[in-house]
Amino acid sequence: MAVDLIIRPAVPADAGAINAIYNHYVRTSTSTFQEEPETLADRLAWLERHRGAHVALVAEEPDGGIAGWASLSPFHARSAYRFTVEDSVYLRDDCRGRGLGKLLLSRLMDAARAGGFRNVIACVCAEQEASIALHRRAGFREVARMTQVGLKFDRWLDIVYLQAGA
Ligand SMILES: CC(C)(COP(=O)(O)OP(=O)(O)OC[C@H]1O[C@@H](n2cnc3c(N)ncnc32)[C@H](O)[C@@H]1OP(=O)(O)O)[C@@H](O)C(=O)NCCC(=O)NCCS
């Protein structure tokens, strides 16, 4: 399935599709601790900040549909953290479990190296087994676990930090 896809940098015209994928998880899952849907204006501003080394990629299907997206974002605003990035990978629900997450994360790691970053961090809800498996298979190691730092759907949630050298 992944062979038919083109992985390319995201452009403003992708904002709606990126939000449709992401907001599904905002509403239905603990994949993200965001609780209110991302607006189009916020996504367009986010895309503006993800046009350089902090990259946003999309996986485009032959018919132009977007099957998933992935990004590198600053890990922390303080300047000494500038060589560390946090990754995100979100697939359309019907595109999961077929290797696309692995492909997008691999392209992100290429982009992290090309961008001169030293470390990539994933911050994952402890109950998100697919995301933890994806990162472990890509060579990320668990470096921290924090308990009950999120509250979503009336449940206290733990997070796992996983880290890989770029
Ligand atoms: C997490 C996500 C990006 C993974 O992408 P995917 O295409 O479904 O995963 P892949 O098919 O590439 O699988 C990658 C590895 O994880 C494993 N894996 C995938 N889903 C799994 C699951 N539910 N449980 C256990 N392992 C799983 C696969 O077996 C594979 O390992 P392998 O290479 O040894 O076979 C995708 O499921 C998704 O979009 N989930 C919802 C959003 C989300 O949680 N994003 C991450 C936020 S940090």
PDB file of N, CA and C in Angstrom, residues 33 124 126 142 144-151 155-161:
ATOM      1  N   PHE A  33      -3.178  14.732  23.752  1.00  0.00           N
ATOM      2  CA  PHE A  33      -3.823  15.265  24.955  1.00  0.00           C
ATOM      3  C   PHE A  33      -4.575  16.558  24.638  1.00  0.00           C
ATOM      4  N   VAL A 124       4.433   9.956  24.271  1.00  0.00           N
ATOM      5  CA  VAL A 124       3.331   9.062  23.892  1.00  0.00           C
ATOM      6  C   VAL A 124       2.516   8.702  25.127  1.00  0.00           C
ATOM      7  N   ALA A 126       0.838   6.402  27.598  1.00  0.00           N
ATOM      8  CA  ALA A 126       1.320   5.055  27.936  1.00  0.00           C
ATOM      9  C   ALA A 126       0.399   3.957  27.430  1.00  0.00           C
ATOM     10  N   GLU A 142      12.832   3.944  25.665  1.00  0.00           N
ATOM     11  CA  GLU A 142      12.075   4.655  26.695  1.00  0.00           C
ATOM     12  C   GLU A 142      13.057   5.295  27.665  1.00  0.00           C
ATOM     13  N   ALA A 144      11.772   7.972  29.960  1.00  0.00           N
ATOM     14  CA  ALA A 144      11.041   8.519  31.104  1.00  0.00           C
ATOM     15  C   ALA A 144       9.585   8.087  31.037  1.00  0.00           C
ATOM     16  N   ARG A 145       8.999   8.016  32.184  1.00  0.00           N
ATOM     17  CA  ARG A 145       7.573   7.678  32.276  1.00  0.00           C
ATOM     18  C   ARG A 145       7.012   8.534  33.404  1.00  0.00           C
ATOM     19  N   MET A 146       5.953   9.216  33.140  1.00  0.00           N
ATOM     20  CA  MET A 146       5.339  10.091  34.140  1.00  0.00           C
ATOM     21  C   MET A 146       3.903   9.642  34.370  1.00  0.00           C
ATOM     22  N   THR A 147       3.517   9.627  35.609  1.00  0.00           N
ATOM     23  CA  THR A 147       2.202   9.075  35.934  1.00  0.00           C
ATOM     24  C   THR A 147       1.179  10.173  36.158  1.00  0.00           C
ATOM     25  N   GLN A 148       0.002   9.942  35.608  1.00  0.00           N
ATOM     26  CA  GLN A 148      -1.184  10.775  35.841  1.00  0.00           C
ATOM     27  C   GLN A 148      -0.927  12.250  35.559  1.00  0.00           C
ATOM     28  N   VAL A 149      -0.232  12.517  34.449  1.00  0.00           N
ATOM     29  CA  VAL A 149       0.040  13.921  34.095  1.00  0.00           C
ATOM     30  C   VAL A 149      -1.015  14.484  33.138  1.00  0.00           C
ATOM     31  N   GLY A 150      -1.891  13.615  32.615  1.00  0.00           N
ATOM     32  CA  GLY A 150      -2.977  14.084  31.754  1.00  0.00           C
ATOM     33  C   GLY A 150      -4.320  13.615  32.287  1.00  0.00           C
ATOM     34  N   LEU A 151      -5.356  14.406  31.996  1.00  0.00           N
ATOM     35  CA  LEU A 151      -6.728  14.010  32.348  1.00  0.00           C
ATOM     36  C   LEU A 151      -7.574  14.227  31.106  1.00  0.00           C
ATOM     37  N   ARG A 155     -10.272  10.364  32.710  1.00  0.00           N
ATOM     38  CA  ARG A 155      -9.305   9.351  33.156  1.00  0.00           C
ATOM     39  C   ARG A 155      -7.928   9.984  33.292  1.00  0.00           C
ATOM     40  N   TRP A 156      -7.217   9.655  34.366  1.00  0.00           N
ATOM     41  CA  TRP A 156      -5.837  10.100  34.521  1.00  0.00           C
ATOM     42  C   TRP A 156      -4.949   9.259  33.624  1.00  0.00           C
ATOM     43  N   LEU A 157      -4.016   9.952  32.940  1.00  0.00           N
ATOM     44  CA  LEU A 157      -3.217   9.276  31.914  1.00  0.00           C
ATOM     45  C   LEU A 157      -1.718   9.454  32.162  1.00  0.00           C
ATOM     46  N   ASP A 158      -0.983   8.391  31.904  1.00  0.00           N
ATOM     47  CA  ASP A 158       0.481   8.415  32.016  1.00  0.00           C
ATOM     48  C   ASP A 158       1.087   8.693  30.634  1.00  0.00           C
ATOM     49  N   ILE A 159       2.295   9.224  30.652  1.00  0.00           N
ATOM     50  CA  ILE A 159       3.002   9.397  29.380  1.00  0.00           C
ATOM     51  C   ILE A 159       4.373   8.723  29.435  1.00  0.00           C
ATOM     52  N   VAL A 160       4.822   8.339  28.250  1.00  0.00           N
ATOM     53  CA  VAL A 160       6.147   7.733  28.075  1.00  0.00           C
ATOM     54  C   VAL A 160       6.929   8.640  27.137  1.00  0.00           C
ATOM     55  N   TYR A 161       8.158   8.957  27.525  1.00  0.00           N
ATOM     56  CA  TYR A 161       9.072   9.635  26.603  1.00  0.00           C
ATOM     57  C   TYR A 161      10.005   8.592  26.014  1.00  0.00           C
TER      58      TYR A 161
END
